[in-house]
Coordinates of N, CA, C and O in Angstrom, one line a residue:
M1 N -76.7 -85.0 -57.3 CA -75.8 -85.2 -58.4 C -76.4 -84.7 -59.7 O -76.4 -85.4 -60.7
N2 N -76.7 -83.4 -59.7 CA -77.4 -82.9 -61.0 C -76.3 -82.5 -61.9 O -76.7 -82.0 -63.0
N3 N -75.1 -82.8 -61.8 CA -74.0 -82.5 -62.8 C -73.7 -83.8 -63.6 O -72.8 -83.8 -64.3
I4 N -74.5 -84.8 -63.4 CA -74.2 -86.0 -64.2 C -74.9 -85.7 -65.6 O -76.0 -85.3 -65.8
T5 N -74.0 -86.0 -66.6 CA -74.5 -85.6 -68.0 C -74.7 -86.9 -68.8 O -74.4 -88.0 -68.4
D6 N -75.0 -86.7 -70.1 CA -75.1 -87.9 -71.0 C -74.0 -87.7 -72.0 O -73.3 -86.7 -72.1
T7 N -73.9 -88.7 -73.0 CA -72.8 -88.7 -73.9 C -72.8 -87.6 -74.9 O -71.8 -87.4 -75.6
Q8 N -73.9 -86.9 -75.0 CA -73.9 -85.8 -76.1 C -72.9 -84.7 -75.7 O -72.5 -83.9 -76.4
H9 N -72.5 -84.7 -74.3 CA -71.6 -83.6 -73.9 C -70.2 -84.1 -73.9 O -69.4 -83.3 -73.5
L10 N -69.9 -85.3 -74.3 CA -68.5 -85.7 -74.4 C -67.8 -85.1 -75.6 O -68.2 -85.4 -76.7
E11 N -66.8 -84.3 -75.2 CA -66.1 -83.6 -76.3 C -65.1 -84.5 -76.9 O -64.6 -85.4 -76.2
K12 N -64.7 -84.3 -78.2 CA -63.9 -85.2 -78.9 C -62.5 -85.3 -78.2 O -62.0 -86.5 -78.1
D13 N -61.9 -84.3 -77.8 CA -60.6 -84.5 -77.2 C -60.6 -84.5 -75.7 O -59.6 -84.6 -75.1
K14 N -61.8 -84.7 -75.1 CA -61.9 -84.8 -73.7 C -61.2 -86.1 -73.1 O -61.4 -87.1 -73.7
R15 N -60.6 -85.9 -72.1 CA -60.0 -87.1 -71.4 C -61.2 -87.8 -70.6 O -61.7 -87.2 -69.7
L16 N -61.4 -89.1 -71.0 CA -62.5 -89.8 -70.3 C -61.8 -90.9 -69.4 O -60.9 -91.5 -69.8
I17 N -62.4 -91.0 -68.3 CA -61.9 -92.1 -67.4 C -63.2 -93.0 -67.1 O -64.2 -92.5 -66.6
I18 N -63.2 -94.2 -67.7 CA -64.2 -95.1 -67.5 C -64.0 -95.9 -66.2 O -62.9 -96.4 -66.0
L19 N -64.9 -95.8 -65.3 CA -64.7 -96.3 -63.9 C -65.8 -97.3 -63.5 O -66.9 -97.2 -63.9
D20 N -65.3 -98.2 -62.6 CA -66.2 -99.1 -61.9 C -65.6 -99.4 -60.6 O -64.4 -99.3 -60.4
T21 N -66.5 -99.8 -59.6 CA -66.1 -100.2 -58.3 C -66.6 -101.5 -58.0 O -67.8 -101.9 -58.5
E22 N -66.1 -102.2 -57.1 CA -66.7 -103.4 -56.4 C -66.7 -103.1 -55.0 O -65.8 -102.4 -54.4
T23 N -67.7 -103.5 -54.2 CA -68.0 -103.2 -52.8 C -68.3 -104.4 -52.0 O -68.6 -105.4 -52.5
T24 N -68.4 -104.1 -50.7 CA -68.8 -105.2 -49.7 C -70.3 -105.4 -49.7 O -70.8 -106.3 -48.9
G25 N -71.0 -104.5 -50.3 CA -72.5 -104.5 -50.2 C -73.0 -103.5 -51.1 O -72.4 -102.9 -51.9
I26 N -74.3 -103.0 -50.8 CA -75.0 -102.1 -51.7 C -75.2 -100.7 -51.1 O -75.7 -99.8 -51.8
N27 N -74.8 -100.6 -49.9 CA -75.2 -99.3 -49.2 C -74.0 -98.8 -48.2 O -73.8 -99.4 -47.2
P28 N -73.3 -97.7 -48.6 CA -72.3 -97.2 -47.8 C -72.7 -96.8 -46.4 O -72.0 -96.8 -45.4
R29 N -74.0 -96.3 -46.3 CA -74.5 -95.9 -45.0 C -74.8 -97.0 -44.0 O -74.9 -96.8 -42.9
E30 N -74.7 -98.3 -44.6 CA -74.9 -99.4 -43.7 C -73.5 -100.1 -43.4 O -73.4 -101.1 -43.0
G31 N -72.4 -99.2 -43.7 CA -71.0 -99.7 -43.4 C -70.3 -100.5 -44.6 O -69.2 -100.9 -44.4
H32 N -70.9 -100.6 -45.7 CA -70.3 -101.2 -46.8 C -69.2 -100.3 -47.4 O -69.3 -99.1 -47.4
R33 N -68.2 -100.9 -47.9 CA -67.0 -100.2 -48.3 C -66.6 -100.7 -49.7 O -66.9 -101.8 -50.2
I34 N -65.8 -99.9 -50.4 CA -65.1 -100.2 -51.7 C -64.1 -101.2 -51.4 O -63.2 -101.0 -50.6
V35 N -64.0 -102.2 -52.3 CA -63.0 -103.3 -52.2 C -62.0 -103.3 -53.5 O -61.0 -103.9 -53.6
E36 N -62.6 -102.6 -54.6 CA -61.8 -102.5 -55.8 C -62.3 -101.3 -56.6 O -63.5 -101.0 -56.7
I37 N -61.3 -100.7 -57.2 CA -61.5 -99.6 -58.1 C -60.8 -99.9 -59.4 O -59.6 -100.3 -59.4
G38 N -61.5 -99.8 -60.5 CA -60.9 -100.0 -61.8 C -61.1 -98.9 -62.8 O -62.4 -98.5 -62.9
C39 N -60.2 -98.3 -63.4 CA -60.4 -97.1 -64.3 C -59.5 -97.4 -65.6 O -58.3 -97.8 -65.5
V40 N -60.1 -97.0 -66.7 CA -59.3 -97.0 -67.9 C -59.5 -95.6 -68.6 O -60.5 -95.1 -68.5
E41 N -58.4 -95.2 -69.2 CA -58.5 -93.8 -69.8 C -58.7 -93.9 -71.3 O -58.2 -94.8 -72.0
M42 N -59.6 -93.0 -71.8 CA -59.7 -92.9 -73.2 C -59.6 -91.4 -73.7 O -60.0 -90.5 -72.9
I43 N -59.1 -91.2 -74.8 CA -59.0 -89.9 -75.4 C -59.4 -90.1 -76.9 O -59.0 -91.1 -77.5
N44 N -60.3 -89.2 -77.5 CA -60.7 -89.4 -78.8 C -61.4 -90.7 -79.0 O -61.2 -91.4 -80.1
R45 N -62.1 -91.2 -78.0 CA -62.9 -92.5 -78.1 C -61.9 -93.7 -78.3 O -62.3 -94.7 -78.8
Q46 N -60.7 -93.5 -77.9 CA -59.7 -94.6 -78.1 C -59.0 -94.8 -76.7 O -58.7 -93.9 -75.9
L47 N -58.9 -96.1 -76.3 CA -58.2 -96.4 -75.1 C -56.7 -96.1 -75.2 O -56.1 -96.4 -76.3
T48 N -56.2 -95.5 -74.2 CA -54.8 -95.0 -74.2 C -53.8 -96.0 -73.6 O -52.6 -95.9 -73.8
G49 N -54.4 -97.0 -72.9 CA -53.5 -97.9 -72.3 C -53.2 -97.5 -70.8 O -52.7 -98.4 -70.0
R50 N -53.6 -96.4 -70.4 CA -53.4 -95.9 -69.0 C -54.5 -96.4 -68.2 O -55.7 -96.3 -68.6
I51 N -54.2 -96.9 -67.0 CA -55.2 -97.5 -66.1 C -54.9 -97.1 -64.7 O -53.8 -96.8 -64.3
F52 N -55.9 -97.1 -63.8 CA -55.7 -97.1 -62.4 C -56.5 -98.3 -61.8 O -57.8 -98.5 -62.2
H53 N -55.8 -99.1 -61.1 CA -56.5 -100.3 -60.6 C -56.0 -100.5 -59.2 O -54.7 -100.5 -58.9
A54 N -56.9 -100.7 -58.2 CA -56.5 -101.0 -56.8 C -57.5 -101.9 -56.2 O -58.7 -101.8 -56.3
Y55 N -56.9 -103.0 -55.4 CA -57.7 -103.7 -54.5 C -57.6 -103.1 -53.2 O -56.5 -102.6 -52.9
I56 N -58.7 -103.0 -52.3 CA -58.7 -102.3 -51.1 C -59.1 -103.2 -50.0 O -60.2 -103.8 -50.1
K57 N -58.4 -103.3 -48.9 CA -58.8 -104.0 -47.7 C -59.9 -103.1 -47.0 O -59.7 -102.0 -46.6
P58 N -61.1 -103.7 -46.9 CA -62.2 -102.9 -46.3 C -62.1 -102.9 -44.8 O -61.9 -103.9 -44.1
L59 N -62.2 -101.7 -44.2 CA -62.2 -101.6 -42.7 C -63.6 -101.1 -42.3 O -64.2 -100.2 -43.0
D60 N -64.0 -101.4 -41.1 CA -65.3 -101.0 -40.6 C -65.0 -99.6 -39.9 O -63.8 -99.0 -39.9
Q61 N -66.0 -99.0 -39.2 CA -65.9 -97.7 -38.6 C -64.8 -97.7 -37.5 O -64.3 -96.7 -37.1
R62 N -64.6 -98.9 -36.8 CA -63.6 -98.9 -35.8 C -62.3 -99.3 -36.3 O -61.3 -99.4 -35.5
G63 N -62.0 -99.4 -37.5 CA -60.7 -99.7 -38.0 C -60.4 -101.2 -38.2 O -59.3 -101.6 -38.4
Q64 N -61.4 -102.0 -37.9 CA -61.3 -103.5 -38.0 C -61.6 -104.0 -39.4 O -62.4 -103.4 -40.1
V65 N -61.0 -105.0 -39.8 CA -61.2 -105.6 -41.1 C -62.6 -106.1 -41.2 O -63.2 -106.7 -40.4
L66 N -63.3 -105.6 -42.3 CA -64.7 -105.9 -42.5 C -64.8 -107.2 -43.2 O -64.3 -107.4 -44.3
E67 N -65.5 -108.2 -42.7 CA -65.6 -109.5 -43.3 C -66.8 -109.5 -44.3 O -67.9 -109.0 -43.9
M68 N -66.6 -109.9 -45.5 CA -67.7 -109.9 -46.5 C -68.5 -111.1 -46.4 O -68.0 -112.2 -46.1
E69 N -69.8 -111.1 -46.8 CA -70.6 -112.2 -46.9 C -70.4 -113.0 -48.1 O -69.9 -112.4 -49.1
Q70 N -70.6 -114.2 -48.1 CA -70.3 -115.1 -49.3 C -71.1 -114.7 -50.5 O -70.6 -114.8 -51.6
E71 N -72.3 -114.2 -50.2 CA -73.1 -113.8 -51.3 C -72.4 -112.7 -52.2 O -72.5 -112.6 -53.4
V72 N -71.8 -111.7 -51.5 CA -71.0 -110.7 -52.2 C -69.8 -111.2 -52.8 O -69.5 -110.9 -54.0
I73 N -69.1 -112.1 -52.2 CA -67.8 -112.7 -52.7 C -68.2 -113.5 -54.0 O -67.4 -113.4 -55.0
D74 N -69.3 -114.1 -54.1 CA -69.8 -114.8 -55.3 C -69.9 -113.9 -56.5 O -69.9 -114.4 -57.6
I75 N -70.3 -112.6 -56.3 CA -70.4 -111.7 -57.3 C -69.1 -111.3 -57.9 O -68.8 -111.3 -59.1
H76 N -68.2 -110.8 -57.1 CA -66.9 -110.2 -57.6 C -65.8 -111.1 -57.5 O -64.7 -110.9 -58.0
G77 N -65.9 -112.2 -56.6 CA -64.8 -113.2 -56.5 C -63.7 -112.8 -55.6 O -62.7 -113.5 -55.5
L78 N -63.8 -111.6 -55.0 CA -62.7 -111.2 -54.1 C -63.0 -111.7 -52.6 O -64.0 -111.4 -52.1
T79 N -62.1 -112.5 -52.2 CA -62.3 -113.0 -50.8 C -61.7 -112.2 -49.8 O -60.8 -111.3 -50.0
N80 N -62.1 -112.5 -48.5 CA -61.6 -111.7 -47.4 C -60.0 -112.1 -47.3 O -59.3 -111.1 -47.0
E81 N -59.6 -113.3 -47.5 CA -58.3 -113.6 -47.5 C -57.4 -112.9 -48.5 O -56.3 -112.4 -48.2
F82 N -57.9 -112.8 -49.8 CA -57.3 -112.1 -50.8 C -57.0 -110.6 -50.5 O -56.0 -110.1 -50.8
L83 N -58.0 -110.0 -49.9 CA -58.0 -108.6 -49.6 C -57.2 -108.2 -48.4 O -56.8 -107.1 -48.1
N84 N -56.9 -109.2 -47.5 CA -56.3 -109.0 -46.2 C -54.9 -108.3 -46.3 O -54.6 -107.5 -45.4
D85 N -54.1 -108.5 -47.3 CA -52.8 -107.8 -47.5 C -52.8 -106.6 -48.4 O -51.7 -106.1 -48.7
K86 N -54.0 -106.1 -48.8 CA -54.2 -105.0 -49.7 C -54.1 -103.8 -48.9 O -54.4 -103.7 -47.7
P87 N -53.8 -102.6 -49.6 CA -53.9 -101.3 -48.9 C -55.3 -100.9 -48.5 O -56.2 -101.4 -49.1
I88 N -55.3 -100.0 -47.5 CA -56.7 -99.5 -47.1 C -56.9 -98.3 -48.1 O -56.0 -97.8 -48.7
F89 N -58.2 -97.8 -48.0 CA -58.5 -96.8 -49.0 C -57.7 -95.5 -48.9 O -57.3 -95.0 -49.8
S90 N -57.4 -95.1 -47.7 CA -56.6 -93.9 -47.5 C -55.1 -94.0 -48.1 O -54.6 -93.0 -48.4
Q91 N -54.7 -95.2 -48.3 CA -53.3 -95.4 -48.9 C -53.4 -95.2 -50.4 O -52.3 -95.2 -50.9
V92 N -54.6 -95.4 -51.0 CA -54.6 -95.3 -52.5 C -55.3 -94.0 -53.0 O -55.3 -93.7 -54.2
V93 N -56.0 -93.4 -52.1 CA -57.0 -92.3 -52.5 C -56.3 -91.1 -53.2 O -56.9 -90.6 -54.2
H94 N -55.1 -90.7 -52.7 CA -54.5 -89.6 -53.5 C -54.1 -89.8 -54.9 O -54.2 -89.1 -55.8
E95 N -53.6 -91.1 -55.1 CA -53.2 -91.5 -56.4 C -54.5 -91.6 -57.3 O -54.5 -91.2 -58.5
F96 N -55.5 -92.1 -56.7 CA -56.8 -92.2 -57.4 C -57.3 -90.9 -57.8 O -57.7 -90.7 -58.9
I97 N -57.4 -90.0 -56.8 CA -57.9 -88.6 -57.2 C -57.0 -87.9 -58.2 O -57.5 -87.3 -59.2
D98 N -55.7 -88.1 -58.2 CA -54.8 -87.5 -59.2 C -55.1 -88.1 -60.6 O -55.1 -87.4 -61.6
F99 N -55.5 -89.4 -60.6 CA -55.8 -90.0 -61.9 C -57.1 -89.5 -62.5 O -57.2 -89.3 -63.7
I100 N -58.2 -89.3 -61.8 CA -59.4 -88.9 -62.3 C -59.6 -87.3 -62.3 O -60.5 -86.8 -63.0
R101 N -58.7 -86.6 -61.8 CA -58.8 -85.1 -61.7 C -58.9 -84.5 -63.1 O -58.1 -84.8 -64.0
G102 N -59.9 -83.7 -63.2 CA -60.1 -82.9 -64.5 C -60.7 -83.6 -65.7 O -60.9 -83.2 -66.7
A103 N -60.9 -85.0 -65.4 CA -61.4 -85.8 -66.5 C -62.9 -85.9 -66.5 O -63.6 -85.3 -65.6
E104 N -63.5 -86.5 -67.5 CA -64.9 -86.8 -67.5 C -65.1 -88.3 -67.1 O -64.6 -89.1 -67.8
L105 N -65.6 -88.5 -65.9 CA -65.8 -89.8 -65.4 C -67.0 -90.4 -66.2 O -68.1 -89.8 -66.2
V106 N -66.9 -91.6 -66.7 CA -68.0 -92.3 -67.3 C -68.2 -93.5 -66.5 O -67.4 -94.4 -66.4
I107 N -69.5 -93.7 -66.0 CA -69.8 -94.8 -65.1 C -71.1 -95.3 -65.4 O -72.1 -94.5 -65.7
H108 N -71.4 -96.6 -65.4 CA -72.6 -97.1 -65.5 C -73.3 -97.4 -64.2 O -72.8 -98.0 -63.3
N109 N -74.4 -96.6 -63.9 CA -75.1 -96.4 -62.7 C -74.2 -95.6 -61.8 O -73.8 -96.1 -60.7
A110 N -73.9 -94.4 -62.2 CA -73.0 -93.5 -61.5 C -73.5 -93.2 -60.1 O -72.6 -93.0 -59.1
K111 N -74.8 -93.2 -59.8 CA -75.2 -92.9 -58.5 C -74.6 -93.8 -57.4 O -74.3 -93.5 -56.4
F112 N -74.6 -95.1 -57.8 CA -74.0 -96.1 -56.9 C -72.5 -95.9 -56.6 O -72.2 -95.8 -55.5
D113 N -71.7 -95.8 -57.7 CA -70.3 -95.7 -57.6 C -69.9 -94.4 -56.9 O -69.0 -94.4 -56.0
V114 N -70.5 -93.3 -57.4 CA -70.1 -92.0 -56.9 C -70.6 -91.9 -55.4 O -70.0 -91.3 -54.5
G115 N -71.8 -92.5 -55.0 CA -72.1 -92.5 -53.7 C -71.2 -93.2 -52.8 O -70.8 -92.7 -51.7
F116 N -70.6 -94.3 -53.2 CA -69.6 -95.0 -52.4 C -68.2 -94.2 -52.4 O -67.6 -94.1 -51.4
M117 N -67.9 -93.6 -53.6 CA -66.6 -92.8 -53.5 C -66.8 -91.6 -52.6 O -65.9 -91.3 -51.8
D118 N -67.9 -90.9 -52.7 CA -68.1 -89.7 -51.8 C -68.1 -90.1 -50.4 O -67.6 -89.4 -49.5
H119 N -68.7 -91.3 -50.1 CA -68.7 -91.7 -48.7 C -67.3 -92.0 -48.2 O -66.8 -91.7 -47.1
E120 N -66.5 -92.8 -49.0 CA -65.1 -93.0 -48.7 C -64.3 -91.7 -48.6 O -63.5 -91.5 -47.6
F121 N -64.5 -90.7 -49.4 CA -63.8 -89.5 -49.4 C -64.2 -88.7 -48.1 O -63.3 -88.1 -47.4
S122 N -65.4 -88.8 -47.7 CA -65.9 -88.1 -46.5 C -65.3 -88.6 -45.2 O -65.2 -87.9 -44.2
M123 N -64.8 -89.8 -45.2 CA -64.2 -90.5 -44.1 C -62.8 -90.0 -43.8 O -62.1 -90.4 -42.9
I124 N -62.2 -89.3 -44.8 CA -60.8 -88.8 -44.8 C -60.9 -87.3 -44.8 O -61.4 -86.7 -45.7
S125 N -60.3 -86.6 -43.8 CA -60.4 -85.2 -43.6 C -59.8 -84.5 -44.9 O -58.7 -84.9 -45.3
G126 N -60.5 -83.5 -45.3 CA -59.9 -82.6 -46.4 C -60.1 -83.0 -47.8 O -59.7 -82.4 -48.7
L127 N -60.8 -84.2 -48.0 CA -61.0 -84.6 -49.3 C -62.3 -84.0 -50.0 O -63.2 -83.9 -49.3
P128 N -62.3 -83.8 -51.3 CA -63.4 -83.2 -51.9 C -64.4 -84.3 -52.3 O -64.1 -85.5 -52.1
K129 N -65.6 -83.9 -52.8 CA -66.6 -84.8 -53.4 C -66.1 -85.1 -54.8 O -65.3 -84.3 -55.4
T130 N -66.5 -86.2 -55.3 CA -66.1 -86.6 -56.7 C -66.4 -85.4 -57.7 O -65.6 -85.1 -58.6
A131 N -67.6 -84.8 -57.6 CA -68.0 -83.8 -58.5 C -67.1 -82.6 -58.5 O -67.1 -81.7 -59.4
D132 N -66.4 -82.4 -57.4 CA -65.4 -81.2 -57.3 C -64.2 -81.6 -58.0 O -63.4 -80.7 -58.2
V133 N -63.9 -82.8 -58.4 CA -62.7 -83.2 -59.0 C -62.9 -83.4 -60.5 O -61.9 -83.2 -61.3
C134 N -64.0 -83.9 -60.9 CA -64.2 -84.2 -62.3 C -65.7 -84.1 -62.6 O -66.5 -84.0 -61.7
T135 N -66.1 -84.2 -63.9 CA -67.5 -84.2 -64.3 C -67.9 -85.7 -64.4 O -67.0 -86.6 -64.5
I136 N -69.2 -86.0 -64.5 CA -69.6 -87.3 -64.5 C -70.6 -87.6 -65.5 O -71.6 -86.8 -65.7
T137 N -70.5 -88.7 -66.3 CA -71.5 -89.1 -67.2 C -72.0 -90.4 -66.8 O -71.2 -91.4 -66.5
D138 N -73.4 -90.6 -66.8 CA -74.0 -91.9 -66.3 C -74.5 -92.6 -67.6 O -75.4 -92.2 -68.1
T139 N -73.9 -93.8 -67.9 CA -74.3 -94.5 -69.1 C -75.7 -95.2 -68.8 O -76.3 -95.7 -69.8
L140 N -76.0 -95.3 -67.6 CA -77.3 -95.9 -67.3 C -78.4 -95.0 -67.8 O -79.4 -95.4 -68.4
K141 N -78.2 -93.7 -67.6 CA -79.2 -92.7 -68.1 C -79.1 -92.7 -69.6 O -80.1 -92.6 -70.2
V142 N -77.9 -92.8 -70.1 CA -77.8 -92.8 -71.6 C -78.5 -94.0 -72.2 O -79.2 -93.8 -73.2
S143 N -78.4 -95.2 -71.5 CA -79.1 -96.3 -72.1 C -80.6 -96.2 -72.0 O -81.3 -96.6 -73.0
K144 N -81.1 -95.5 -71.0 CA -82.5 -95.2 -71.0 C -83.0 -94.3 -72.2 O -84.0 -94.5 -72.7
D145 N -82.2 -93.2 -72.4 CA -82.5 -92.4 -73.5 C -82.4 -93.1 -74.8 O -83.2 -92.8 -75.7
E146 N -81.4 -93.9 -75.0 CA -81.2 -94.6 -76.2 C -82.2 -95.8 -76.4 O -82.7 -96.0 -77.6
F147 N -82.5 -96.5 -75.5 CA -83.3 -97.8 -75.6 C -84.7 -97.7 -75.0 O -85.5 -98.6 -75.1
G148 N -85.0 -96.6 -74.4 CA -86.3 -96.3 -73.8 C -86.5 -96.9 -72.4 O -87.5 -96.6 -71.8
S149 N -85.6 -97.6 -71.9 CA -85.5 -98.0 -70.5 C -84.0 -98.3 -70.1 O -83.2 -98.6 -71.0
P150 N -83.7 -98.2 -68.9 CA -82.4 -98.4 -68.4 C -81.9 -99.8 -68.8 O -82.7 -100.8 -68.6
K151 N -80.6 -100.0 -69.3 CA -80.1 -101.3 -69.7 C -78.9 -101.6 -68.8 O -78.1 -100.6 -68.4
T152 N -78.7 -102.9 -68.5 CA -77.5 -103.3 -67.7 C -76.3 -103.2 -68.7 O -76.3 -103.1 -69.9
L153 N -75.1 -103.2 -68.0 CA -73.8 -103.2 -68.7 C -73.8 -104.5 -69.6 O -73.3 -104.5 -70.7
D154 N -74.3 -105.6 -69.1 CA -74.3 -106.9 -69.9 C -75.1 -106.7 -71.2 O -74.7 -107.1 -72.2
Y155 N -76.2 -106.0 -71.0 CA -77.1 -105.8 -72.2 C -76.4 -104.9 -73.2 O -76.4 -105.2 -74.4
L156 N -75.8 -103.8 -72.8 CA -75.0 -102.9 -73.7 C -73.9 -103.7 -74.3 O -73.7 -103.6 -75.6
A157 N -73.2 -104.5 -73.6 CA -72.0 -105.3 -74.2 C -72.5 -106.3 -75.3 O -71.9 -106.4 -76.3
R158 N -73.7 -106.9 -75.0 CA -74.2 -107.8 -76.0 C -74.7 -107.1 -77.2 O -74.5 -107.4 -78.3
F159 N -75.4 -105.9 -77.0 CA -76.0 -105.2 -78.0 C -74.8 -104.6 -79.0 O -75.0 -104.7 -80.2
Y160 N -73.8 -104.1 -78.4 CA -72.7 -103.6 -79.2 C -71.7 -104.7 -79.6 O -70.6 -104.3 -80.2
K161 N -71.9 -105.9 -79.3 CA -71.2 -107.1 -79.7 C -69.7 -107.0 -79.1 O -68.7 -107.3 -79.8
V162 N -69.6 -106.6 -77.9 CA -68.2 -106.5 -77.3 C -68.1 -107.4 -76.1 O -67.1 -107.5 -75.4
D163 N -69.2 -108.1 -75.8 CA -69.3 -108.9 -74.6 C -68.3 -110.1 -74.6 O -67.8 -110.6 -73.5
K164 N -67.8 -110.6 -75.7 CA -66.8 -111.6 -75.8 C -65.4 -111.1 -75.8 O -64.4 -112.0 -75.7
L165 N -65.2 -109.9 -75.8 CA -63.9 -109.3 -75.8 C -63.1 -109.3 -74.5 O -62.0 -109.1 -74.3
V166 N -63.9 -109.4 -73.3 CA -63.5 -109.3 -72.0 C -64.0 -110.5 -71.2 O -65.2 -110.9 -71.3
D167 N -63.1 -111.3 -70.4 CA -63.5 -112.4 -69.6 C -64.3 -111.9 -68.4 O -63.6 -111.2 -67.6
R168 N -65.6 -112.1 -68.2 CA -66.3 -111.6 -67.1 C -66.8 -112.8 -66.3 O -68.0 -112.9 -65.8
T169 N -65.9 -113.7 -65.9 CA -66.3 -114.8 -64.9 C -66.9 -114.1 -63.7 O -67.8 -114.6 -63.1
Y170 N -66.2 -113.1 -63.2 CA -66.7 -112.3 -62.1 C -66.8 -110.8 -62.6 O -66.3 -110.4 -63.6
H171 N -67.5 -110.1 -61.8 CA -67.7 -108.6 -62.1 C -66.6 -107.9 -61.4 O -66.8 -107.1 -60.5
G172 N -65.4 -108.0 -62.0 CA -64.3 -107.1 -61.5 C -64.4 -105.7 -62.0 O -64.9 -105.4 -63.0
A173 N -63.9 -104.8 -61.1 CA -64.1 -103.3 -61.4 C -63.3 -103.1 -62.7 O -63.8 -102.3 -63.6
L174 N -62.0 -103.5 -62.8 CA -61.3 -103.2 -64.0 C -61.9 -103.8 -65.2 O -61.9 -103.2 -66.3
I175 N -62.3 -105.0 -65.1 CA -62.9 -105.8 -66.2 C -64.2 -105.0 -66.7 O -64.5 -104.9 -67.9
D176 N -65.0 -104.6 -65.7 CA -66.3 -103.9 -66.1 C -66.0 -102.6 -66.8 O -66.7 -102.1 -67.6
A177 N -64.9 -101.9 -66.2 CA -64.5 -100.6 -66.7 C -64.1 -100.8 -68.2 O -64.5 -100.0 -69.1
Q178 N -63.3 -101.8 -68.5 CA -62.9 -102.1 -69.8 C -64.1 -102.5 -70.8 O -64.2 -101.9 -71.8
L179 N -65.0 -103.2 -70.3 CA -66.2 -103.6 -71.0 C -67.1 -102.3 -71.3 O -67.6 -102.1 -72.4
L180 N -67.2 -101.5 -70.4 CA -68.0 -100.2 -70.6 C -67.3 -99.3 -71.6 O -67.9 -98.7 -72.4
A181 N -65.9 -99.3 -71.5 CA -65.2 -98.5 -72.5 C -65.4 -99.0 -73.9 O -65.6 -98.2 -74.8
L182 N -65.3 -100.3 -74.1 CA -65.6 -100.9 -75.4 C -67.0 -100.6 -75.9 O -67.2 -100.4 -77.1
S183 N -67.9 -100.7 -75.0 CA -69.4 -100.3 -75.4 C -69.4 -98.8 -75.7 O -70.2 -98.4 -76.6
L184 N -68.7 -98.0 -74.9 CA -68.8 -96.5 -75.1 C -68.3 -96.1 -76.5 O -68.8 -95.1 -77.1
I185 N -67.4 -96.8 -77.0 CA -66.9 -96.5 -78.4 C -68.1 -96.4 -79.3 O -68.2 -95.6 -80.2
H186 N -69.1 -97.3 -79.2 CA -70.2 -97.4 -80.0 C -71.4 -96.4 -79.5 O -72.0 -95.8 -80.4
I187 N -71.5 -96.3 -78.2 CA -72.5 -95.4 -77.7 C -72.3 -94.0 -78.1 O -73.2 -93.3 -78.5
S188 N -71.1 -93.5 -78.1 CA -70.8 -92.1 -78.3 C -70.3 -91.8 -79.7 O -69.8 -90.7 -80.0
E189 N -70.6 -92.7 -80.6 CA -70.2 -92.4 -82.0 C -70.9 -91.2 -82.6 O -72.1 -90.9 -82.3
P190 N -70.2 -90.3 -83.3 CA -70.8 -89.1 -83.7 C -72.1 -89.3 -84.6 O -72.9 -88.3 -84.6
T191 N -72.3 -90.4 -85.3 CA -73.5 -90.6 -86.1 C -74.7 -90.8 -85.3 O -75.8 -91.0 -85.8
R192 N -74.6 -91.1 -84.0 CA -75.7 -91.4 -83.2 C -76.7 -90.3 -83.2 O -76.4 -89.2 -83.0
Q193 N -78.0 -90.7 -83.4 CA -79.1 -89.8 -83.4 C -79.4 -89.4 -82.0 O -79.6 -90.2 -81.1
E194 N -79.6 -88.1 -81.8 CA -80.1 -87.5 -80.5 C -81.5 -87.5 -80.4 O -82.2 -87.3 -81.4

């Protein structure tokens, strides 16, 4: 993923998609899957009101519903019962790709989310990798450059005083995308010293 950039490359009029995912675990190679995708659109460092948001019923390699561990449910609050009637990834993927196509994806810890997205894409014939659809900015790398060490999204939200603007009882993908977008307004201000 050598095409992941930092915010100095964010052009003023560039269409930004701030993205987050929630998953059944931490490693797609161990069969973990995406259960939620949340994206918000920004242009000129302003939220446009356009979003992409989907809950996804996770299936294992055999096409059976993947049951999540309680430890994971406690993080994002999505239960097996809640996800049971949601679409599977292949039912939302084309709308999702259309939404992010040509944009600059901004993700906190992009390696994690892009790894899951690319894994999901690879399981459906004919789909590209994320980097073939859009460019990617990793705000985890940006936070390391800015603060001397990588910082969590929670840290950035507190530092930029936007943490109280979004209810984060759980780590929902759309909620975290909104929080990162609010933080990004400050991270990418033109007066920021490089």
